[in-house]
Tab-separated table of C-alpha atoms in Angstrom:
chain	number	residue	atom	x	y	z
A	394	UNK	CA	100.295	46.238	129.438
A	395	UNK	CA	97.934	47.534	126.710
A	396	UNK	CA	96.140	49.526	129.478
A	397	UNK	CA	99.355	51.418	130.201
A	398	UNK	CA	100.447	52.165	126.197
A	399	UNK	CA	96.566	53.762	126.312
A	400	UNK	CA	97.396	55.486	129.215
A	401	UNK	CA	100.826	57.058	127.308
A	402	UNK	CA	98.928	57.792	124.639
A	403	UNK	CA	96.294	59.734	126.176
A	404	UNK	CA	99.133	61.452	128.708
A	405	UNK	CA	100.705	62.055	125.032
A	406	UNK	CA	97.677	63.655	123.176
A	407	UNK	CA	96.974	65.890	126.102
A	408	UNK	CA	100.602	67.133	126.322
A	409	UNK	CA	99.764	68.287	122.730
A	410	UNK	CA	96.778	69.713	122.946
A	411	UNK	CA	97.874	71.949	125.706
A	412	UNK	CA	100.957	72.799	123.797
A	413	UNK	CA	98.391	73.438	120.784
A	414	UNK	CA	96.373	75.522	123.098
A	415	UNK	CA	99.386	77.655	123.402
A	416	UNK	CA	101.161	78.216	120.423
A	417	UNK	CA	99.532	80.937	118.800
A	418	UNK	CA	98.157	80.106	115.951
A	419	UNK	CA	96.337	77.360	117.324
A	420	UNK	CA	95.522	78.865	120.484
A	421	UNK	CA	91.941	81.112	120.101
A	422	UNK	CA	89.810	80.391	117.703
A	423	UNK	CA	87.272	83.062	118.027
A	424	UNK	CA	87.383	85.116	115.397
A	425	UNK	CA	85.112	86.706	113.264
A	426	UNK	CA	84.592	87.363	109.657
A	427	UNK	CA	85.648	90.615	109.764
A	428	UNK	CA	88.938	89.765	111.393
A	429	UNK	CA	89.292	87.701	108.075
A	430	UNK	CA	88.630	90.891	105.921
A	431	UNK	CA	91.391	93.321	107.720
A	432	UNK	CA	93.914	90.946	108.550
A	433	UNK	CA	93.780	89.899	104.866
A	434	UNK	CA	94.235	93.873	103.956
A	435	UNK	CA	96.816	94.599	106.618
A	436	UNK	CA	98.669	91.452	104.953
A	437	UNK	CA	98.303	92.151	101.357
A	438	UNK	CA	98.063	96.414	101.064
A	439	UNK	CA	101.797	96.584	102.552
A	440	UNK	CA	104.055	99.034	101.432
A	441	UNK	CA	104.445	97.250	98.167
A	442	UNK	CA	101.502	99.292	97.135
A	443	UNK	CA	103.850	102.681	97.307
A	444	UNK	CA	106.371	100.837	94.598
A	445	UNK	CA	103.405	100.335	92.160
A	446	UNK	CA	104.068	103.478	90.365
A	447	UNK	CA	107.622	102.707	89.750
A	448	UNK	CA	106.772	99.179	88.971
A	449	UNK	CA	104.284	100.829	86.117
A	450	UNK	CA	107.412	103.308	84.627
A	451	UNK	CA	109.679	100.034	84.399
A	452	UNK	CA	106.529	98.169	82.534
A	453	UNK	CA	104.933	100.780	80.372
A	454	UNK	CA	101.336	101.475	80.084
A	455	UNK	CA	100.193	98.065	78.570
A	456	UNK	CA	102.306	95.233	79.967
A	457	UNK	CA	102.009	97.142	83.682
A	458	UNK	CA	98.250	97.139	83.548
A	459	UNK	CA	98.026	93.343	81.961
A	460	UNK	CA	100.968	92.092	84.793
A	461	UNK	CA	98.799	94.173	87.638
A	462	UNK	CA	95.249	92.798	86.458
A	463	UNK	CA	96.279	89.308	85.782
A	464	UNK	CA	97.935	89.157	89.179
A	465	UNK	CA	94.594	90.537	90.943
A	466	UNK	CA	92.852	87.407	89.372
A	467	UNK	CA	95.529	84.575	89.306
A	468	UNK	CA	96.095	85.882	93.380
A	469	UNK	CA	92.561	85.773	93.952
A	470	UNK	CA	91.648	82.267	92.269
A	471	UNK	CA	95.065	80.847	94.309
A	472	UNK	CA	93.575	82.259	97.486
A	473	UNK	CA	90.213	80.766	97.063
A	474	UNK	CA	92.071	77.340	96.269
A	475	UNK	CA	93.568	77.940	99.993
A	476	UNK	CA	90.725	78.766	101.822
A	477	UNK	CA	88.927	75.484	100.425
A	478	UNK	CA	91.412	72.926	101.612
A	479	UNK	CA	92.122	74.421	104.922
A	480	UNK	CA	89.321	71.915	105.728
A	481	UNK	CA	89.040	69.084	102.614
A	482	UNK	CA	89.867	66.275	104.892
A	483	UNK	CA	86.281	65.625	107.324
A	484	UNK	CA	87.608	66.563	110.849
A	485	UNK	CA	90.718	68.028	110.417
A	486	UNK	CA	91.882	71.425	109.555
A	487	UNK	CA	95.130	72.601	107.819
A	488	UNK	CA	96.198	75.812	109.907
A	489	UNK	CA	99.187	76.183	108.942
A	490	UNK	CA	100.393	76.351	104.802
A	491	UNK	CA	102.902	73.927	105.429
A	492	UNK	CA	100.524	71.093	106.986
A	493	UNK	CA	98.868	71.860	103.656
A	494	UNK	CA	102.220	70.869	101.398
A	495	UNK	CA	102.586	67.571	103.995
A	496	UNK	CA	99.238	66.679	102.795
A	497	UNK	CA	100.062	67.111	99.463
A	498	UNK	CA	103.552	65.733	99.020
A	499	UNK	CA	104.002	63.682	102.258
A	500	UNK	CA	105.288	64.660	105.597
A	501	UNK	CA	109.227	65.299	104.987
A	502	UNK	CA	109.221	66.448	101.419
A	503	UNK	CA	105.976	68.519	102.455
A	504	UNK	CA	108.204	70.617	104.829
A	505	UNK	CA	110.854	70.945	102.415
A	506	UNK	CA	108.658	72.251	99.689
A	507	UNK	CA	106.472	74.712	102.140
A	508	UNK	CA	108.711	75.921	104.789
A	509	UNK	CA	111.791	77.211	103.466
A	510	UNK	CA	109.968	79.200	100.887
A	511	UNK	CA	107.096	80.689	103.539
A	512	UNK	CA	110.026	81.270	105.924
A	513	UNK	CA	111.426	83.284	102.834
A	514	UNK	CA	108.314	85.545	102.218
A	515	UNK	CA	107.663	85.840	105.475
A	516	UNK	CA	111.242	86.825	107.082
A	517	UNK	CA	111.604	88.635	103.604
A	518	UNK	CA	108.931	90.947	104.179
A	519	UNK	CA	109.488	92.298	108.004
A	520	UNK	CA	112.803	92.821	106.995
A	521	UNK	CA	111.930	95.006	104.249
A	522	UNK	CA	108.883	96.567	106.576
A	523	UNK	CA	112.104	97.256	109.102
A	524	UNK	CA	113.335	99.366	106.509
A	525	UNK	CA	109.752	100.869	105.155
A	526	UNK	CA	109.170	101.453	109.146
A	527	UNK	CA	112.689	103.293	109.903
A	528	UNK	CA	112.399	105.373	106.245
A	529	UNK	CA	108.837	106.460	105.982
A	530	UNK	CA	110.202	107.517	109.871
A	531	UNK	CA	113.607	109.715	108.171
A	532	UNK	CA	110.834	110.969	105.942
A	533	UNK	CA	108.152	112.054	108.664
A	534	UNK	CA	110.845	113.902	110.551
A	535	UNK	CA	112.631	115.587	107.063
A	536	UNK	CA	109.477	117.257	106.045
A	537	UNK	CA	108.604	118.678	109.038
A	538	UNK	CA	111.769	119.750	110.247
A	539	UNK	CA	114.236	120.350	107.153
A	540	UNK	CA	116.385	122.634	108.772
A	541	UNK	CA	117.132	120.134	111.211
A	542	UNK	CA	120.394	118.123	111.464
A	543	UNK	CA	120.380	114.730	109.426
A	544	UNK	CA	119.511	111.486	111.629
A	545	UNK	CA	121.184	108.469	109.890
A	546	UNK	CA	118.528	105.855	108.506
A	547	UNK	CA	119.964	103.025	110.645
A	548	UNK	CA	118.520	105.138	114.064
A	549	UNK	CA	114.979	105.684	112.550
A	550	UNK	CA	114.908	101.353	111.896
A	551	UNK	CA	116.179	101.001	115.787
A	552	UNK	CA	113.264	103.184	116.502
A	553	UNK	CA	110.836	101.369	114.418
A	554	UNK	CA	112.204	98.281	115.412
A	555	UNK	CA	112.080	99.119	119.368
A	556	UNK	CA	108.229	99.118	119.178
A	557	UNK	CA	108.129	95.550	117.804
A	558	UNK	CA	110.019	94.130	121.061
A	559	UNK	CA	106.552	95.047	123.197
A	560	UNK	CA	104.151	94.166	120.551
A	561	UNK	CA	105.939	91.064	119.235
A	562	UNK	CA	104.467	89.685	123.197
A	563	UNK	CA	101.091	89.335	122.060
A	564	UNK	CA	100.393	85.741	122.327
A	565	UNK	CA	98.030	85.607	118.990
A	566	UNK	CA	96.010	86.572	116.017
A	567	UNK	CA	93.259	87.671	117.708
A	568	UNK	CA	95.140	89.835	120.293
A	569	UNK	CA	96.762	91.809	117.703
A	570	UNK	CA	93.438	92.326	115.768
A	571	UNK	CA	93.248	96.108	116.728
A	572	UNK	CA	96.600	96.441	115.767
A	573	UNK	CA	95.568	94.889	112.218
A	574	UNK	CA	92.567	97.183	112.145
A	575	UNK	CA	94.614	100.260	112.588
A	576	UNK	CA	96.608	99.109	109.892
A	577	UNK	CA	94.120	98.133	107.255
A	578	UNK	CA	92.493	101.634	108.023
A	579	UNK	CA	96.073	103.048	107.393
A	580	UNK	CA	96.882	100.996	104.301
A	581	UNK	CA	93.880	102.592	103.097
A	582	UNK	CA	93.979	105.640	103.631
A	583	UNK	CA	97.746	106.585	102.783
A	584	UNK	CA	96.565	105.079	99.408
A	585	UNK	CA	94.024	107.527	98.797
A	586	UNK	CA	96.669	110.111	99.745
A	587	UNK	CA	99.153	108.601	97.359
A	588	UNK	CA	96.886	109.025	93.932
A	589	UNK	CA	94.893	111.754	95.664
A	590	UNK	CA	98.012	113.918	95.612
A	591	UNK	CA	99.252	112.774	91.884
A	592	UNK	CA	96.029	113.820	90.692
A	593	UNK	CA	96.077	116.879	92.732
A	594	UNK	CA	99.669	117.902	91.314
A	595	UNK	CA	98.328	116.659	87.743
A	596	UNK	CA	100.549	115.532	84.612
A	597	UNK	CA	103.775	116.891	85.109
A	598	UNK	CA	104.653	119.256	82.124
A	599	UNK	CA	107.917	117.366	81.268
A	600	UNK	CA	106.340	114.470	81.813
A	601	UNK	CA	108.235	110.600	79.841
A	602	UNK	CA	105.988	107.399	79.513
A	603	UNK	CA	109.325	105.893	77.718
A	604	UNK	CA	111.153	103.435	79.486
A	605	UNK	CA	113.994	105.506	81.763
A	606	UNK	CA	117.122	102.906	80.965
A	607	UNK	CA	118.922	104.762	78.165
A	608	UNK	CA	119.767	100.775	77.438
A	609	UNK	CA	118.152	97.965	75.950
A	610	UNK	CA	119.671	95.624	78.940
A	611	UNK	CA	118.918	98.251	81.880
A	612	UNK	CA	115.424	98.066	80.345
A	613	UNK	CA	114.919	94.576	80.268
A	614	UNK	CA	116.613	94.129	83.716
A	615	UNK	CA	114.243	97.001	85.092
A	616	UNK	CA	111.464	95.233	83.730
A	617	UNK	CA	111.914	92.024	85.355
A	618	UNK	CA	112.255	93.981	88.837
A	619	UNK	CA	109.299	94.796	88.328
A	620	UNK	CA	107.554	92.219	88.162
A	621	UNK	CA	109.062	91.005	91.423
A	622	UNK	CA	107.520	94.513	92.843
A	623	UNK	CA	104.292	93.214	91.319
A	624	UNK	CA	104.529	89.202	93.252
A	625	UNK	CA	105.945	91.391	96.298
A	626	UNK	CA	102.778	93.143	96.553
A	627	UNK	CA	100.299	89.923	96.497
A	628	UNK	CA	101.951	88.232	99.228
A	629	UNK	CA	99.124	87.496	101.363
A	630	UNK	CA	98.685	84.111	100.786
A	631	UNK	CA	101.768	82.956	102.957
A	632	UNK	CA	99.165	84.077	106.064
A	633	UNK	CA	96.131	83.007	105.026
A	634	UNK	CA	95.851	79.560	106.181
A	635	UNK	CA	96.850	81.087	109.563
A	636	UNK	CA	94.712	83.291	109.527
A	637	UNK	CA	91.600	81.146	108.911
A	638	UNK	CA	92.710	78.609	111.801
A	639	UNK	CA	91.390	81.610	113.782
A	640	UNK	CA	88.066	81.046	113.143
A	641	UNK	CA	85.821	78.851	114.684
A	642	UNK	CA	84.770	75.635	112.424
A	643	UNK	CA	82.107	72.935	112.332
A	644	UNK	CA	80.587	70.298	110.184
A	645	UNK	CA	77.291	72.597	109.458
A	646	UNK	CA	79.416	76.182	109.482
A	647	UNK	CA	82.489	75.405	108.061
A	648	UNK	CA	85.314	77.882	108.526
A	649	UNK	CA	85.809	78.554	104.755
A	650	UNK	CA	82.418	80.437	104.551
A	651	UNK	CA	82.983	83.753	106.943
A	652	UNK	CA	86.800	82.986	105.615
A	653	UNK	CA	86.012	83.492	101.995
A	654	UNK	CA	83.368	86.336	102.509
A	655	UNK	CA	86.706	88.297	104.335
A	656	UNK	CA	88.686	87.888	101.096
A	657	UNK	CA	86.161	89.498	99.116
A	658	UNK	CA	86.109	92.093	100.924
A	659	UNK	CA	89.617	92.209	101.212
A	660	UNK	CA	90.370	91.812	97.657
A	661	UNK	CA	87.933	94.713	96.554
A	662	UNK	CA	89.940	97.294	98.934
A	663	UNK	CA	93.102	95.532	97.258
A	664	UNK	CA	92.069	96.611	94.044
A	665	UNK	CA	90.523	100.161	95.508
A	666	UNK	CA	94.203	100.737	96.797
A	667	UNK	CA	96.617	98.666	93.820
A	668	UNK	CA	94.854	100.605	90.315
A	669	UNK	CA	94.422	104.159	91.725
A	670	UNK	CA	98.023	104.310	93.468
A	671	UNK	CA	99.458	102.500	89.820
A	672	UNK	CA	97.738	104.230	87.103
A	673	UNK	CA	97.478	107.806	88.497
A	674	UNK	CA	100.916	107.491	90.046
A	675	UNK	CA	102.532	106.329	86.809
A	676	UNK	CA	100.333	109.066	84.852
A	677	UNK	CA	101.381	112.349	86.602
A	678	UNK	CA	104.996	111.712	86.834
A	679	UNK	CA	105.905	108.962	84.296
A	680	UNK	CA	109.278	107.572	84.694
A	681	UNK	CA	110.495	110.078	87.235
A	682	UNK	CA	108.632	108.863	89.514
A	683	UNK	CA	110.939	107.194	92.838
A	684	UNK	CA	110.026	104.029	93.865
A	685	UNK	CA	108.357	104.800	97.053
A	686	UNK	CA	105.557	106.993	95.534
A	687	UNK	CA	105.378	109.006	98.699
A	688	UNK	CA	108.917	110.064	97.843
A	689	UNK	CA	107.681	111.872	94.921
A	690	UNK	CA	105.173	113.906	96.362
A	691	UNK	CA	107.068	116.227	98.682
A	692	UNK	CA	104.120	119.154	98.830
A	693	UNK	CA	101.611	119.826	100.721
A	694	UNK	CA	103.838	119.300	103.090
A	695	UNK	CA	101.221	118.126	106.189
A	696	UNK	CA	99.525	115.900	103.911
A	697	UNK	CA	102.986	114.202	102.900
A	698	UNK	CA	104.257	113.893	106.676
A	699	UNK	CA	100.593	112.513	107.666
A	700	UNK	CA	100.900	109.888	105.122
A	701	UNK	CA	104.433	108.519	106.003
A	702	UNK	CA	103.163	108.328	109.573
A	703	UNK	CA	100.213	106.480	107.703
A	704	UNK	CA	102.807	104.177	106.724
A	705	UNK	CA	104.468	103.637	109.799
A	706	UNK	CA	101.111	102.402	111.420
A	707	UNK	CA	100.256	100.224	108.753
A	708	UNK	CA	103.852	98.820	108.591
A	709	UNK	CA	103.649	98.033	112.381
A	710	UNK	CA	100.849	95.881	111.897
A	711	UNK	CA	102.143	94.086	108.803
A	712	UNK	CA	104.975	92.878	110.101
A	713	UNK	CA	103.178	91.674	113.254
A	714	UNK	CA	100.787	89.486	111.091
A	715	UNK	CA	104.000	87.909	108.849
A	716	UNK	CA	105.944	87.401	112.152
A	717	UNK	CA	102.780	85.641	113.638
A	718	UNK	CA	103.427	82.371	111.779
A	719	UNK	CA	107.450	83.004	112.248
A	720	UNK	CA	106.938	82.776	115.803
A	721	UNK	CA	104.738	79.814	115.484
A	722	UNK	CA	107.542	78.078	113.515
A	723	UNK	CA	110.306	78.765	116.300
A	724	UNK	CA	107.985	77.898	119.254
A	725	UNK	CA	106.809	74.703	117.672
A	726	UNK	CA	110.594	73.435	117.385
A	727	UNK	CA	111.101	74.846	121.121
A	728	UNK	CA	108.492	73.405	122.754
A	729	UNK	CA	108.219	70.151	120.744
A	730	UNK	CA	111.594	69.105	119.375
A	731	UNK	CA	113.899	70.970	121.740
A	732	UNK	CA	111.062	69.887	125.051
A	733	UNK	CA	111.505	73.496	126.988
A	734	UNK	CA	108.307	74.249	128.746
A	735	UNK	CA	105.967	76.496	126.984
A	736	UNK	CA	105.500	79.816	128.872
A	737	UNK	CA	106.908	83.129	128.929
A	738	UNK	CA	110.340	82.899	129.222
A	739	UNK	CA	109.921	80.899	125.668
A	740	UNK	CA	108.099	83.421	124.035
A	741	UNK	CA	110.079	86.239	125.307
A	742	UNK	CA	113.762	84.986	124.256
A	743	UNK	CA	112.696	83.459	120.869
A	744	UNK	CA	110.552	86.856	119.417
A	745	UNK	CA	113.021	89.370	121.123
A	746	UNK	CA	115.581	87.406	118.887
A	747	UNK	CA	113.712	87.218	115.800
A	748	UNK	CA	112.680	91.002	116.077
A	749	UNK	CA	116.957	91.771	116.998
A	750	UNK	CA	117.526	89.969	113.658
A	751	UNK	CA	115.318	91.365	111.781
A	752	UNK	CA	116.104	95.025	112.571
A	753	UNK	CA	120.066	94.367	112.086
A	754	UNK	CA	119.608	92.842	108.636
A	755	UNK	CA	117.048	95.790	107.610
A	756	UNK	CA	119.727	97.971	109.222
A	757	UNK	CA	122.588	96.508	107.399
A	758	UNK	CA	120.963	96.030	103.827
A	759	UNK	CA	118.451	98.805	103.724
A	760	UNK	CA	118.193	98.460	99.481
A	761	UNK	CA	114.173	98.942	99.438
A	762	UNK	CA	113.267	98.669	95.405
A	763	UNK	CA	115.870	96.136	94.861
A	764	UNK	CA	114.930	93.939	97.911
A	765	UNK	CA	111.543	93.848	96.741
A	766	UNK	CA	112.529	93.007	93.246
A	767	UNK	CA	114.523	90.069	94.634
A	768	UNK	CA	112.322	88.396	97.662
A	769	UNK	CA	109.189	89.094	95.017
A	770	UNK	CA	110.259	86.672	92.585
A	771	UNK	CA	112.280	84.232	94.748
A	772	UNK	CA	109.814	83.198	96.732
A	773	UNK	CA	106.356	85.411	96.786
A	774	UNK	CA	105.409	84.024	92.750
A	775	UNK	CA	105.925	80.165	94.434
A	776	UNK	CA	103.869	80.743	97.748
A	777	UNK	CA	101.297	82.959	96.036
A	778	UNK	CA	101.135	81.851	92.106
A	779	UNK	CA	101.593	78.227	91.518
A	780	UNK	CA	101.789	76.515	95.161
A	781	UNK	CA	98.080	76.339	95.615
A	782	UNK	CA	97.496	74.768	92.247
A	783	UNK	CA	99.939	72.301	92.434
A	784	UNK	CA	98.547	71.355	96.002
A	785	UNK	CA	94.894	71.631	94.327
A	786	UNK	CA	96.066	68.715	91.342
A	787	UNK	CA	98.027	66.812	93.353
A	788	UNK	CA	95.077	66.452	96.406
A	789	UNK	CA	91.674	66.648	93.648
A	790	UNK	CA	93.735	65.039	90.973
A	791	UNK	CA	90.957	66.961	88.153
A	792	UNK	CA	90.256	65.217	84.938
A	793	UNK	CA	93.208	66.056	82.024
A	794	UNK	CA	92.215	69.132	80.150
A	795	UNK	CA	89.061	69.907	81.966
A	796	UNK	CA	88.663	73.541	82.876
A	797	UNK	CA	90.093	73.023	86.029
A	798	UNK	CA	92.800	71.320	84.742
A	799	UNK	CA	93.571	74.005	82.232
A	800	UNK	CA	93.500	76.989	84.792
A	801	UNK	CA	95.741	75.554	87.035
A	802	UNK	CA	98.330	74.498	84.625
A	803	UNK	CA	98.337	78.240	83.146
A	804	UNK	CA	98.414	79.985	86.917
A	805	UNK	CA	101.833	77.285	87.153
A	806	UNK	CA	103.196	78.234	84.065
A	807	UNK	CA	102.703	81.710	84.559
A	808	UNK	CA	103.890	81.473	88.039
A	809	UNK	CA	107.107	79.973	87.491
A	810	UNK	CA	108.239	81.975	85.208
A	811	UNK	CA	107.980	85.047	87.290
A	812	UNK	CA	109.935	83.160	89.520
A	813	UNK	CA	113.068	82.327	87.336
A	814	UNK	CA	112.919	85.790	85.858
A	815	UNK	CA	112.347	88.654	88.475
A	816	UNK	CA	114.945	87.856	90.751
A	817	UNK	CA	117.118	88.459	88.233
A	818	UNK	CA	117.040	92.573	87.663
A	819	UNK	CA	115.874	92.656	91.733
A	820	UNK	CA	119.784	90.998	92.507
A	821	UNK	CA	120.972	93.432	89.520
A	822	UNK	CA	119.722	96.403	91.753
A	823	UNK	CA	120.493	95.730	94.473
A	824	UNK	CA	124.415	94.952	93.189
A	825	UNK	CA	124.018	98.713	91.619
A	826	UNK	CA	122.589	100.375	95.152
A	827	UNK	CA	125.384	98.614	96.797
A	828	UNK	CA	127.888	99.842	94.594
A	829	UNK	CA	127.312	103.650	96.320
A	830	UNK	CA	126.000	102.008	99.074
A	831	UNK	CA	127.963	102.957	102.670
A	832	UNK	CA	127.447	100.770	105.779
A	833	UNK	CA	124.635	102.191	108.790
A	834	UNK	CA	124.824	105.976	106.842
């Protein structure tokens, strides 16, 4: 009798390891430390980075340099928190965020705490990519044709959204890693073009540092839109763990080293792409400046069509890397709850789905600032401000009021209340786009 329960088990732990051999996070861990470093831009330099400026006009000069600065260092000392506990228990590794919160808070309340807010961030963000994709698109094709006849928005997203029905087929991280490359070198480089060209125009003669809502309310809603704008554009973290479960891992070369040496790395073409794009965005057109940057700048024309295509690129391989774990999430409940055999037929029904819904709701609700402004604060500040440190107490338990202690508790406070409060003027925004708002125009 006890012979055959060892034999179900071991029939039972193979049947998981070759599902775990399949689903794709779990599935190749090869990768480099490199693959760390431009994953880790393609996920954090999205197109967030083109709202900075308008973020800045809604902050002002001091509070929009403080919120951008802080955020660089709070997001920084989170993701180093994540990167060490994807392996703090000897012999096991956390590759997924949520297996993190289980750890933390126990295995049901663990996926109530993690999931629905990571599902948030990361459904949040390729729908608003749907829309960066399909506008930066309108934008590409307006500049260098403006004579032509007007193409409606909603086309340019089914375009953009096509692409991601062939690419969303690539079983893993590491087979989309040229497509992450591509984008990090795009991210990059549309950045330089983006405060390249505002220093190249130069300070606008009429230009206002003032904030632009002729009331005190618009003003203080505008401001805490932008903060969400700010969380929006730090949302890396919500990938991270994945993203390290790609590498390979041992007791003398633990994954975290080659890990952490990519975030550096990451984090310093961050902060080459986040200040330039801000500041000399903010200072050549002050508070007339749209809130896609590249908006703004409509001459040289070339340069300005080159860069939305810039966009587009990047955009295509940001949303691959935030639908990555997505599609981990839906194949997981397929193959494991729901029993249907992993293989292609799997993977081709669930992603064609999740890319279908995606596109629609980017089609139907294509409110960029204000979507940003709302997702930012509702669940990026959670995922990529506090989350961490709460795991980090709850799992190291430091000593009260040790230094430690102390940062943690001030990344939570800080965190949460960019939480309750930037939602707040993202929903008002997105009520006032949607009054002039018409359906698929």
């Amino acid at each position: 009798m006890a012979y055959q329960v060892d034999n179900v088990q071991i029939e039972e732990k193979q049947r998981e390891k070759s599902i775990d051999d399949w689903l794709p996070i779990t599935s190749s861990r090869k990768a480099k430390w490199w693959y760390s470093a431009f994953h880790n831009v393609t996920a954090l330099v999205g197109a967030g980075v083109l709202s900075l400026p308008y973020a800045m006009a809604q902050l002002g000069w001091g509070p929009g340099i403080a919120v951008l600065v802080l955020s660089w260092v709070i997001t920084l000392y989170t993701l180093w928190q994540m990167v060490q506990m994807h392996e703090m228990v000897p012999g096991k590794r956390f590759d997924r965020y949520h297996e993190l919160g289980q750890q933390a808070f126990g295995d049901k309340l663990g996926l109530w705490i993690v999931v629905p807010q990571q599902l948030t961030v990361e459904v949040g963000v390729n729908i608003v990519y749907m829309v960066t994709g399909g506008k930066s698109l309108k934008k590409f094709h307006d500049v260098l044709c403006p004579d032509c006849k007007s193409i409606k928005l909603t086309y340019f997203i089914m375009i953009f959204g096509s692409l991601h029905f062939v690419l969303s087929q690539l079983p893993n991280f590491n087979s989309i890693s040229g497509v992450s490359l591509a984008a990090a070198v795009m991210s990059l480089s549309y950045s330089t073009v983006a405060w390249g060209a505002s220093v190249h125009r130069g300070k606008q003669s009429n230009v206002e540092y003032g904030y632009k809502s002729s009331s005190t309310a618009g003003g203080v809603f505008n401001f805490l839109s932008a903060l969400g704008d700010v969380s929006f554009a730090y949302a890396g973290h919500n990938v991270a763990l994945e993203i390290q479960a790609t590498i390979p891992s041992s007791p003398e070369k633990p994954s975290k080293k080659p890990m952490w040496k990519g975030v550096v790395v990451a984090y310093i073409a961050v902060a080459l792409c986040y200040f330039p794009v801000a500041f000399l965005g903010y200072w050549a057109f002050g508070n007339d400046v749209a809130d896609n940057i590249l908006i703004t700048l409509n001459k040289p024309r070339w340069l300005i069509a080159t860069a939305n295509m810039m966009v587009v690129i990047h955009v295509i391989g940001s949303y691959q890397i935030y639908a990555m774990p997505v599609f981990d999430m839906i194949e997981t409940v397929l193959v494991k709850k729901l029993h249907f055999p992993p293989g292609l037929a799997v993977r081709l029904i669930g992603r064609s789905v999740y890319v279908a819904f995606t596109m629609f709701v980017g089609m139907t609700f294509p409110f960029f600032g204000g979507l940003l402004g709302f997702f930012g604060g509702f669940a990026f500040a959670p995922t990529t401000y506090f989350l961490p440190c709460i795991i980090w107490l709850s799992v190291y338990k430091p000593r009260r009021f040790s230094l430690s202690w102390i940062i943690n508790w001030i990344c939570i406070v800080l965190g949460v209340l960019l939480m309750i409060l930037s939602p707040i003027g993202g929903l008002r925004q997105i009520v006032m786009d949607a009054k002039s708002y018409e359906f698929y125009s």
